[in-house]
Tab-separated table of C-alpha atoms in Angstrom:
chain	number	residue	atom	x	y	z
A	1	UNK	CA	-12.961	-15.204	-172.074
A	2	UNK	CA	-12.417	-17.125	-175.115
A	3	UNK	CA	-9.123	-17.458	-177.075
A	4	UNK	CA	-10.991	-16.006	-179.799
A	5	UNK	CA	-12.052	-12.930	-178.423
A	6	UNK	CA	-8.770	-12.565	-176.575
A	7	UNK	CA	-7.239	-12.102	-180.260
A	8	UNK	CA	-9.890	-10.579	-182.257
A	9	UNK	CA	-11.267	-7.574	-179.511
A	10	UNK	CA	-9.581	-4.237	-179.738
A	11	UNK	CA	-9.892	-3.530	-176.000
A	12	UNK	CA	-7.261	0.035	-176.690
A	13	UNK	CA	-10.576	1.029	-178.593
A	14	UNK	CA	-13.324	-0.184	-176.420
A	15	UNK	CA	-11.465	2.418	-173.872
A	16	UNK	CA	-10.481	4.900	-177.096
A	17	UNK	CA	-7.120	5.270	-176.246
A	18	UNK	CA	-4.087	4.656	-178.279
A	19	UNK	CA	-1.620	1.676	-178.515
A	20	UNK	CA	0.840	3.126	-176.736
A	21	UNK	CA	-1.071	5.185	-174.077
A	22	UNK	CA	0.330	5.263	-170.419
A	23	UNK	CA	-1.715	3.407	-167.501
A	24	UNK	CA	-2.161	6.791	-166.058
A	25	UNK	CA	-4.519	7.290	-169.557
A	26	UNK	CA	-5.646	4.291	-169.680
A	27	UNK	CA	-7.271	4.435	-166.187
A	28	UNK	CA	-8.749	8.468	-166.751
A	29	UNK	CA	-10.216	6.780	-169.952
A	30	UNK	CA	-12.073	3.912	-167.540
A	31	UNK	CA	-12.998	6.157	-165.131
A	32	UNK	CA	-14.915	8.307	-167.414
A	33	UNK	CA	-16.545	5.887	-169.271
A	34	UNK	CA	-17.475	3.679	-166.618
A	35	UNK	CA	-19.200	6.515	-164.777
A	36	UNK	CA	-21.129	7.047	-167.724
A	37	UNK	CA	-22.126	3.923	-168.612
A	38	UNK	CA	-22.870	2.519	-165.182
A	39	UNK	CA	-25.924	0.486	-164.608
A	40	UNK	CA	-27.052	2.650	-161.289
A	41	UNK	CA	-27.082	5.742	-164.030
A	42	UNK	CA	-28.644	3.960	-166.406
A	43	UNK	CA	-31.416	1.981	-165.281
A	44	UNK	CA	-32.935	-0.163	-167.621
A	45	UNK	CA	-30.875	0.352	-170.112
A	46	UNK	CA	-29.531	-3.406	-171.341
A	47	UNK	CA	-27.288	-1.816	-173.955
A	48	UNK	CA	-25.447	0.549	-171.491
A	49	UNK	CA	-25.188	-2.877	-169.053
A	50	UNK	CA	-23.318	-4.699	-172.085
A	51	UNK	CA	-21.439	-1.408	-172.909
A	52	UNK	CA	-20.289	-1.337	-169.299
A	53	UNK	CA	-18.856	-4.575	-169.355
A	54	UNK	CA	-16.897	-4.597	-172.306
A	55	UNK	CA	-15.376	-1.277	-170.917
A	56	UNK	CA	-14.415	-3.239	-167.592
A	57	UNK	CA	-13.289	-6.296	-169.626
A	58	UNK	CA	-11.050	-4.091	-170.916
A	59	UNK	CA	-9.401	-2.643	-168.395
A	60	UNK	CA	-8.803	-5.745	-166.769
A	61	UNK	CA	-6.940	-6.677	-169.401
A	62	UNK	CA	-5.169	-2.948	-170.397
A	63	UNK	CA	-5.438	-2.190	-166.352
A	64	UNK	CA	-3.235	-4.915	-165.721
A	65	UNK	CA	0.888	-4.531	-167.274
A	66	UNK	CA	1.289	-8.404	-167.307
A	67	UNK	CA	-1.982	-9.372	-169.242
A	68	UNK	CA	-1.591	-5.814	-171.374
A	69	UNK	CA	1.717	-7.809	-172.574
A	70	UNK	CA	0.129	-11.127	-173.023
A	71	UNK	CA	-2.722	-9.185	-175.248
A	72	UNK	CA	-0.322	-7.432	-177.115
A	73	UNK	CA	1.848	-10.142	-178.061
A	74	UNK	CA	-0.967	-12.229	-179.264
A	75	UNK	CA	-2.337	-9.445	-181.270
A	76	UNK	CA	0.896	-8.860	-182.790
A	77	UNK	CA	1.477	-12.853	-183.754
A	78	UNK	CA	-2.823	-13.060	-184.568
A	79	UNK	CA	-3.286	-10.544	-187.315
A	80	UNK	CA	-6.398	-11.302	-188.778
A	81	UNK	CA	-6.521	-14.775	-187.626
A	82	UNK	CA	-3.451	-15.698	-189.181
A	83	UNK	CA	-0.072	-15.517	-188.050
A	84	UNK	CA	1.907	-12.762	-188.314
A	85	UNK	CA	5.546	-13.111	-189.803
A	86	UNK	CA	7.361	-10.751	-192.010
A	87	UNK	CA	7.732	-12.480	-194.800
A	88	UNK	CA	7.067	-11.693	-198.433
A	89	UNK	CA	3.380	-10.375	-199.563
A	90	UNK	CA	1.581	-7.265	-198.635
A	91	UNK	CA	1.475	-7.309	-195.037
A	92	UNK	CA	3.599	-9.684	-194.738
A	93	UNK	CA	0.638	-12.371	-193.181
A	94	UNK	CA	0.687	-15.744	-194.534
A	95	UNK	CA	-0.323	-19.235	-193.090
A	96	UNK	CA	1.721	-22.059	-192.807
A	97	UNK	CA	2.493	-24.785	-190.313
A	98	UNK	CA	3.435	-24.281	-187.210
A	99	UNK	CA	4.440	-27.262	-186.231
A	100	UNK	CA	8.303	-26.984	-186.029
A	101	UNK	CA	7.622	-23.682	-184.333
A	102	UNK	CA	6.317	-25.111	-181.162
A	103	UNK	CA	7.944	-28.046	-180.531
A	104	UNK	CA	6.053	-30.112	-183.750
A	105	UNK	CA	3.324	-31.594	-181.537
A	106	UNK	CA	0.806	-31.562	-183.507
A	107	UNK	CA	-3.155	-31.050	-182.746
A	108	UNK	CA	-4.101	-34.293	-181.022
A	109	UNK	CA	-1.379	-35.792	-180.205
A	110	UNK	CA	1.325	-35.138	-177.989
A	111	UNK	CA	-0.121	-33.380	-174.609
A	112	UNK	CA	-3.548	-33.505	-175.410
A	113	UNK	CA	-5.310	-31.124	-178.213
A	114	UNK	CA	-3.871	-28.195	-179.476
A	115	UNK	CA	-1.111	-28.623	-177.112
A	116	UNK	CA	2.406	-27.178	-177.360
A	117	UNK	CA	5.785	-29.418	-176.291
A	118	UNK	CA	7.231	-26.272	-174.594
A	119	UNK	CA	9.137	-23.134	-175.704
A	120	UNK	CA	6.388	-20.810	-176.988
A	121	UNK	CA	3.724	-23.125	-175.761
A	122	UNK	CA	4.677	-22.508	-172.346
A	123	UNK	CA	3.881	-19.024	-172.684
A	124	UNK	CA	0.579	-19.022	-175.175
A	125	UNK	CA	-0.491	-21.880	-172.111
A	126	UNK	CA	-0.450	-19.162	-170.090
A	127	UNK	CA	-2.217	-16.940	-171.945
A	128	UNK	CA	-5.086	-19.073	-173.180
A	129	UNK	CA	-5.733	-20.887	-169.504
A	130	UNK	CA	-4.059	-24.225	-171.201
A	131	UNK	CA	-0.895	-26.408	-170.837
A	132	UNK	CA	0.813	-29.190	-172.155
A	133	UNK	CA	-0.029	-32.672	-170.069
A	134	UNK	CA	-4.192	-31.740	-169.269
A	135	UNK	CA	-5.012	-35.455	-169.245
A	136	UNK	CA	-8.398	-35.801	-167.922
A	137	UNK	CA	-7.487	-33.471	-164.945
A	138	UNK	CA	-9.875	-30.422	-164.088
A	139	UNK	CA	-8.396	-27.553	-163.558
A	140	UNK	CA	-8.713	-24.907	-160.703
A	141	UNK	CA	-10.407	-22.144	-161.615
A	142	UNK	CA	-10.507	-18.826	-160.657
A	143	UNK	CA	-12.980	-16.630	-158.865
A	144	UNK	CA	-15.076	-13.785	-160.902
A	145	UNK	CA	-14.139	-10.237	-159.997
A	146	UNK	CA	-16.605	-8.356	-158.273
A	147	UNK	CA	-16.606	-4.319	-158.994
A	148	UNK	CA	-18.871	-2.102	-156.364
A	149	UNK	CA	-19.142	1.510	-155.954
A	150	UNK	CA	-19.206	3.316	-152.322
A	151	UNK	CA	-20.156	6.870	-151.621
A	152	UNK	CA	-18.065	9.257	-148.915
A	153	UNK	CA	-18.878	12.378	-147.260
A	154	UNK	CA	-15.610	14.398	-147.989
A	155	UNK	CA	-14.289	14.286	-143.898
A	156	UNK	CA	-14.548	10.139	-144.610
A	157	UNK	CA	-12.806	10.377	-148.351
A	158	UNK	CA	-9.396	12.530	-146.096
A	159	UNK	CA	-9.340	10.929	-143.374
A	160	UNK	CA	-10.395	7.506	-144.303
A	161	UNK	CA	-13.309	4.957	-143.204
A	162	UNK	CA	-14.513	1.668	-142.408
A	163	UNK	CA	-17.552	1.061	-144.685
A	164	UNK	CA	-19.880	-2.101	-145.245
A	165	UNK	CA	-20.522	-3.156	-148.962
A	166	UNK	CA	-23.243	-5.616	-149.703
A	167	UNK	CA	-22.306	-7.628	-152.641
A	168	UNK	CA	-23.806	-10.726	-154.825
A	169	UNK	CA	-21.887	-12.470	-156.671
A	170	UNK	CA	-21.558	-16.260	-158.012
A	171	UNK	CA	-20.349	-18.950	-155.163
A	172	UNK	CA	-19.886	-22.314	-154.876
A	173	UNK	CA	-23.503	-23.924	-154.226
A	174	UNK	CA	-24.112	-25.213	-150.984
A	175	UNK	CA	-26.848	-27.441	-152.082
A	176	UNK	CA	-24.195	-30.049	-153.418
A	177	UNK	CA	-21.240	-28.315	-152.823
A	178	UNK	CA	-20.249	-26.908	-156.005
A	179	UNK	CA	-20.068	-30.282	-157.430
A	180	UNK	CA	-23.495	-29.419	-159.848
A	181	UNK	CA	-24.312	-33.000	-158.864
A	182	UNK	CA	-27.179	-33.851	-156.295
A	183	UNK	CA	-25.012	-36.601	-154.892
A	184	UNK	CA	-21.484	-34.841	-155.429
A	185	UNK	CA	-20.751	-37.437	-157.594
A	186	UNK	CA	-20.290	-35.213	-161.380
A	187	UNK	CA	-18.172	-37.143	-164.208
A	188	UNK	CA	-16.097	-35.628	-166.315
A	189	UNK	CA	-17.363	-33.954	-169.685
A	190	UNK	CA	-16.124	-36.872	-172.607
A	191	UNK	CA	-15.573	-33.716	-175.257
A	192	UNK	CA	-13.294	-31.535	-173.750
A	193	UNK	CA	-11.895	-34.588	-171.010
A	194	UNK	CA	-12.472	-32.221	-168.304
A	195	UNK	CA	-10.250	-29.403	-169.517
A	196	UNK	CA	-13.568	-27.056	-169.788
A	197	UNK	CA	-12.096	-26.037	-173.205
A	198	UNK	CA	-11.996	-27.489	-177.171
A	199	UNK	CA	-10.363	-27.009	-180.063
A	200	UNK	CA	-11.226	-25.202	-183.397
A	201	UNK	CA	-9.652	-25.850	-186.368
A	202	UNK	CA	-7.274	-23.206	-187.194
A	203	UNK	CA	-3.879	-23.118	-189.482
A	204	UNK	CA	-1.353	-25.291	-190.029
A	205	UNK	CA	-1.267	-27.431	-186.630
A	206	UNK	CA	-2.371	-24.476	-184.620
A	207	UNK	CA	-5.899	-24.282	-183.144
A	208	UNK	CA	-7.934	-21.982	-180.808
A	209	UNK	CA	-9.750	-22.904	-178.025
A	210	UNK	CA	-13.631	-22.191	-176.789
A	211	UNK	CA	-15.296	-22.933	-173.641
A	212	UNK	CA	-16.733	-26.519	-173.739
A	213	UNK	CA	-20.496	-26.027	-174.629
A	214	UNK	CA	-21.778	-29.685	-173.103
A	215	UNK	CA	-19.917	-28.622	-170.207
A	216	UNK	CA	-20.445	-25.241	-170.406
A	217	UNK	CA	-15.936	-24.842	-169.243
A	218	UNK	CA	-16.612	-26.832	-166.179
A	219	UNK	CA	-14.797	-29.614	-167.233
A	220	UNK	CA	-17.988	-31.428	-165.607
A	221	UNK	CA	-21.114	-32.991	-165.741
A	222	UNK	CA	-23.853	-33.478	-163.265
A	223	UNK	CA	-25.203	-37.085	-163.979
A	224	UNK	CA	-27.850	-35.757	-161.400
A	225	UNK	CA	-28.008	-32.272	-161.833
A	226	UNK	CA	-28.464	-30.369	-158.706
A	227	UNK	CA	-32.473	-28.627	-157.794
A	228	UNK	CA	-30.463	-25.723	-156.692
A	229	UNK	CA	-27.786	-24.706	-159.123
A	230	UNK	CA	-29.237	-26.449	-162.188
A	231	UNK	CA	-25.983	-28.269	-162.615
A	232	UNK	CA	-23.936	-25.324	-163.090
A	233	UNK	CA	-22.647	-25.810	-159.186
A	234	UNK	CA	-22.630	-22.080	-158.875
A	235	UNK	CA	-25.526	-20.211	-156.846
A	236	UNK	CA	-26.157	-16.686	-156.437
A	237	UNK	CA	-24.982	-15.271	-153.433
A	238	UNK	CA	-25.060	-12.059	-151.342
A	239	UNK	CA	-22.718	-11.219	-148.536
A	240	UNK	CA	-21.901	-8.227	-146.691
A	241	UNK	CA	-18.315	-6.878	-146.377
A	242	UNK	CA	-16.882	-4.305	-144.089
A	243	UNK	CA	-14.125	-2.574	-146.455
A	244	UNK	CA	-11.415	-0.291	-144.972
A	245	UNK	CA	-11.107	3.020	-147.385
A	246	UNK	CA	-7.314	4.145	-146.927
A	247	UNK	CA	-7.195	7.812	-145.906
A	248	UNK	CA	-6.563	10.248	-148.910
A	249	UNK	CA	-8.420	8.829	-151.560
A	250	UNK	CA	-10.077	10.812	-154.493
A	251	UNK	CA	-12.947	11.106	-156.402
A	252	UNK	CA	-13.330	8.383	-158.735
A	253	UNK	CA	-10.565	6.508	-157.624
A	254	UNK	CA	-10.715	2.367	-158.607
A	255	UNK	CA	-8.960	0.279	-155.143
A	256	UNK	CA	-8.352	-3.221	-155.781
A	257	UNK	CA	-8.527	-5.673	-152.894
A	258	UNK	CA	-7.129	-8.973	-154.093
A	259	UNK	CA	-8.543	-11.820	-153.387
A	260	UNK	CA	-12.046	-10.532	-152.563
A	261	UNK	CA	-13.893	-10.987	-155.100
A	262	UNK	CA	-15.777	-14.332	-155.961
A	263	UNK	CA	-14.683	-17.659	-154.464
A	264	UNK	CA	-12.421	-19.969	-157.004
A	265	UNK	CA	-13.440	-23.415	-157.517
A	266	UNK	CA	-11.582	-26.673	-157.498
A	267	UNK	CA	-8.874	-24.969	-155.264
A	268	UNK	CA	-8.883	-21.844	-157.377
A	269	UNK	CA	-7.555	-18.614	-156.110
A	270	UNK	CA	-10.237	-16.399	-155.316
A	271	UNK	CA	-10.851	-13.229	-157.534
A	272	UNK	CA	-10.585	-9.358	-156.976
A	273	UNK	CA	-12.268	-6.847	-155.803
A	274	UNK	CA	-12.680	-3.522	-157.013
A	275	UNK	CA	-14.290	-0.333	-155.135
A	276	UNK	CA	-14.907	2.647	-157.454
A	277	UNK	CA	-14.890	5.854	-154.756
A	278	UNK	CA	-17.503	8.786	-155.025
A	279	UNK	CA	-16.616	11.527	-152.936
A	280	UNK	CA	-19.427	14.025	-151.766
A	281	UNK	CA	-18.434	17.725	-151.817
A	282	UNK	CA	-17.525	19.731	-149.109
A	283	UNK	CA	-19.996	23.650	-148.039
A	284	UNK	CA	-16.393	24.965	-147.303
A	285	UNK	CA	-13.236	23.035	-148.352
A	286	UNK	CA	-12.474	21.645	-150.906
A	287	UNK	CA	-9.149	19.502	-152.322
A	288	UNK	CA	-6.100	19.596	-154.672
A	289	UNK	CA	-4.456	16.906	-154.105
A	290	UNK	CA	-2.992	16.004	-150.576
A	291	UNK	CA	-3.746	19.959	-149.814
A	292	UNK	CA	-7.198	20.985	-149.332
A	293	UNK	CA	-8.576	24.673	-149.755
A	294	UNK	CA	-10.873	27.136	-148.153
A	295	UNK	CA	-12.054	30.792	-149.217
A	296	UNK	CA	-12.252	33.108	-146.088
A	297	UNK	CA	-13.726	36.403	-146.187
A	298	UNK	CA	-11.834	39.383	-144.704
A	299	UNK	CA	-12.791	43.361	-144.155
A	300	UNK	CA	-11.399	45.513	-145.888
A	301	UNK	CA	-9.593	47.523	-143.168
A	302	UNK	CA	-8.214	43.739	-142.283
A	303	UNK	CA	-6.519	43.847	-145.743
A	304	UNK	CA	-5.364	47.603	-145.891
A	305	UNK	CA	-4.208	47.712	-142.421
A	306	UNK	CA	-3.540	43.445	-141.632
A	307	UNK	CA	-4.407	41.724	-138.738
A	308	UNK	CA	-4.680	38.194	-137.777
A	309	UNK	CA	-7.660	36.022	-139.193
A	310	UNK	CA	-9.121	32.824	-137.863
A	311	UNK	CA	-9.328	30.380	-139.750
A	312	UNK	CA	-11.356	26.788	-139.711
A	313	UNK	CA	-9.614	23.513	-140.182
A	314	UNK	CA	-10.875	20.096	-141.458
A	315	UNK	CA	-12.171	18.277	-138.276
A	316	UNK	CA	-9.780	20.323	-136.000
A	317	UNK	CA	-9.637	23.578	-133.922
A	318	UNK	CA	-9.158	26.720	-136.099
A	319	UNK	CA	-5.654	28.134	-136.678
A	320	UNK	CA	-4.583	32.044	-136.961
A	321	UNK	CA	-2.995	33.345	-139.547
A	322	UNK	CA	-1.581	36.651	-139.823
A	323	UNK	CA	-2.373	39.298	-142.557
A	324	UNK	CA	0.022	41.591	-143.730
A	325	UNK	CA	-1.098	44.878	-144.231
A	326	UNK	CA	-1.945	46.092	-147.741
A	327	UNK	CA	-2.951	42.126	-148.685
A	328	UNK	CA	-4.979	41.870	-151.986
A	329	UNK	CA	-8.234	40.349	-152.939
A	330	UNK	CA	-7.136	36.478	-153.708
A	331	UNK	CA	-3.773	36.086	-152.275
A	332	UNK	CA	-3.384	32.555	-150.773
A	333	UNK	CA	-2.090	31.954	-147.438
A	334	UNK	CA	-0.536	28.369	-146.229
A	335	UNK	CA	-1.210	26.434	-143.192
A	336	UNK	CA	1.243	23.592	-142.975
A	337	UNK	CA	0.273	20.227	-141.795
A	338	UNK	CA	-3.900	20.871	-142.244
A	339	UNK	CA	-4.432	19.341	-145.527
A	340	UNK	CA	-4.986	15.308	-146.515
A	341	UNK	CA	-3.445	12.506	-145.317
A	342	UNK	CA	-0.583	11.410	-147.603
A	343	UNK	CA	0.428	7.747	-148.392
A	344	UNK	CA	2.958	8.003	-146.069
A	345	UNK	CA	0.935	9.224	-143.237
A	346	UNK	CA	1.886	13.087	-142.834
A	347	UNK	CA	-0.339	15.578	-143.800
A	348	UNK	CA	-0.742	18.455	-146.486
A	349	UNK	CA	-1.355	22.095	-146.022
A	350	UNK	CA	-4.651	24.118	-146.279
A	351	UNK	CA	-4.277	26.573	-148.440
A	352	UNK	CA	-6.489	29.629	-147.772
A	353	UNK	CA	-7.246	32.398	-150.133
A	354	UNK	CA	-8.468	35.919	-148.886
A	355	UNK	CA	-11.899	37.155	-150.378
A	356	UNK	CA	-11.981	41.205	-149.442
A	357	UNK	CA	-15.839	41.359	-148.409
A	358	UNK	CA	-17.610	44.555	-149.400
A	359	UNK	CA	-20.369	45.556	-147.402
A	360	UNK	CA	-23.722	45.858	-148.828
A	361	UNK	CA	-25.027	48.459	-146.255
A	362	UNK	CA	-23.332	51.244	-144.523
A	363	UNK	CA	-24.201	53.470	-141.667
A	364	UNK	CA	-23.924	57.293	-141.216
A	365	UNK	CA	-20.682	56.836	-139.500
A	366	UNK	CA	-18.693	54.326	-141.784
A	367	UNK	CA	-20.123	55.865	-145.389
A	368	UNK	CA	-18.579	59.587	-143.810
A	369	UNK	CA	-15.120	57.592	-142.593
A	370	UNK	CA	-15.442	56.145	-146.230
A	371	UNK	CA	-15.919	59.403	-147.664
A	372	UNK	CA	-13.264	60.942	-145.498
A	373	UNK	CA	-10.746	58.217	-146.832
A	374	UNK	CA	-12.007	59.016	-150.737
A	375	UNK	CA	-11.279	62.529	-150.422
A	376	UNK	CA	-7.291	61.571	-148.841
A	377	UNK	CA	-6.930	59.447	-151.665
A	378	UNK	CA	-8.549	61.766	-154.426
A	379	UNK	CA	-5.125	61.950	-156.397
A	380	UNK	CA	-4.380	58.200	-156.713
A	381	UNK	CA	-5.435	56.042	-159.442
A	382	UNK	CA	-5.257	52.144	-159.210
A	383	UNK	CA	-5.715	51.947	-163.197
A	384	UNK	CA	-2.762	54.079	-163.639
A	385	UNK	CA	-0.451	51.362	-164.450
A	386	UNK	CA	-3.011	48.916	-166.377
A	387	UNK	CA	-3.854	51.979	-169.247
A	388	UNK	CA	0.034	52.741	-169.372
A	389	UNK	CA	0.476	48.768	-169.876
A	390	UNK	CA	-2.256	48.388	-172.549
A	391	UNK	CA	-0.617	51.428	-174.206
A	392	UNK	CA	2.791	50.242	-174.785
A	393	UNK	CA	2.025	46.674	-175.665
């Protein structure tokens, strides 16, 4: 990512959320968007691709509190490509040198171009993948992450699973060993003296910095480019991983596995992976949170009279519960200790709600016992109290 769009993209609308929205927002706004925009649901389609990764270049950067703060510092002091200062004029944005601000090293001079002699340029190094003293040094860089999707059946999503993802992503070329160079013998790239970046003019003393074009941010070049790679010392790649899903998880929930993702090169940490989780829905339970639900049907005598009802369990024997007499349709029962597995390893309940089944058909003897029991209760009306209530209100 350059400098420039670093600054200039307004990743808090790629997502549509506002400035100050919470991460908890921030990820709900992902989620939703990246489901819709994902490449497996929308074949084909180039512009959903490029729509899919701005929205996941985004949350990197929003997903993440310590580069959110970064971004939104460097908005703040890159308004429109100026800096940002309250001082006089509408807006208060005005250019001017910046010089004395960071130490008065100037561009070219000092350590190296565009460089900063500490203070602030310790932290905008940071930020923009530079630092004061780059000499003709390459720098390690970091792995790619890698974003896959896996699919549960709902038993796998509460209890958990072990399940293989098959992955490409960019890795070091074998060929000639990342080098780019047939005989692993690269030089380093004269215009950016391997820092993989250069300067554009800017204000004042202060310049941004773009990925090195000859050297494509390599900070190398293959004198003898490699048959394989081309050069670029990167190869595609696929590998297959066996990834443990932690009990409990959700539908739609994003797990990051540092250090996962693509291999770094020259040294450089590797980068993350990220496993968006589709859960399947269950033919009889289903889930609020850490407690799951089920709908059991019940006679009607088992609700006038109670009784005790089985009832099924996730993956386990049933358990009984007992039903109080004169139970109505939709009351919900608990069963402690039958739900999902909790971060912390204990369990939820199951929380079961009573469905009064009516029978469709009735023979001789039940429709007269029915009959029998409308002509005891001929004098009692269950609307009594809902017409009195609609009365007085």
């Amino acid at each position: 990512m350059s400098t420039k769009d670093f600054v200039e993209k307004d990743y808090y609308k790629v997502l549509g959320v506002p400035k100050d929205a919470t991460e908890a927002e921030i990820k709900k706004a992902y989620r939703k968007l990246a489901r819709e925009y994902h490449p497996d649901a929308n074949k084909g389609d180039t512009q959903a691709e490029e729509r899919f990764k701005e929205i996941s270049e985004a949350n990197d950067v929003l997903g993440d509190p310590k580069r959110r703060k970064e971004y939104d510092e460097a908005r703040a002091l890159f308004g429109n490509g100026g800096f940002r200062a309250g001082g006089p004029g509408a807006g208060g944005t005005f250019n001017f040198d910046l010089g004395d601000l960071f130490g008065g090293t100037q561009a070219g001079g000092g350590a190296g171009a565009g460089g900063f002699g500490g203070g602030l340029g310790d932290v905008f190094g940071g930020l923009f993948n530079r630092g004061a003293g780059a000499g003709t040094r390459t720098h390690p860089r970091r792995g790619q992450d890698i974003e896959s999707e896996v699919t549960l059946s709902f038993t796998e999503a509460v209890d958990g699973a072990t399940v293989p993802l098959r992955m490409s992503s960019q890795q070091p070329c074998k060929a000639c060993s990342g080098t780019g160079d047939k005989n692993g013998t690269p030089r380093v790239c004269p215009t950016c003296v391997g820092t993989g970046q250069v300067s554009r003019g800017g204000s004042g003393s202060f310049s941004l910095t773009d990925p090195c074009v000859d050297c494509k941010g390599r900070g190398l070049i293959a004198e003898n480019p490699c048959e394989v790679c081309h050069g670029s010392g990167r190869a595609k790649s696929s590998r297959t991983m066996q990834v443990r899903i932690p009990a409990g998880v959700s539908d739609g929930q994003r797990i990051r596995l540092r250090g996962k993702g693509a291999p770094g090169e020259r040294g450089g940490p590797a980068g993350d992976l990220y496993v968006v989780v589709h859960v399947d829905p269950h033919p009889v339970f289903g889930r609020k949170g850490d407690n799951l639900t089920v709908t059991v049907p019940v006679s009607f005598t088992e609700a006038a009279l109670g009784g005790e009802v089985k009832v099924p369990t996730l993956g386990g024997p049933p358990v009984t519960l007992k039903l109080p007499a004169g139970t109505p349709n939709g009351r919900t029962m608990r069963a402690r200790g039958k739900g999902a597995v909790r971060k912390d390893g204990t369990r939820g309940d199951l929380l079961v709600t009573v469905e009064v089944a009516v029978p469709k058909d009735l023979g001789d003897e039940a429709r007269s016992a029915l009959e029998a029991y409308r002509k005891a209760t001929e004098g009692e009306d269950p609307r009594a109290e809902l017409f009195q209530a609609a009365k007085g209100a």
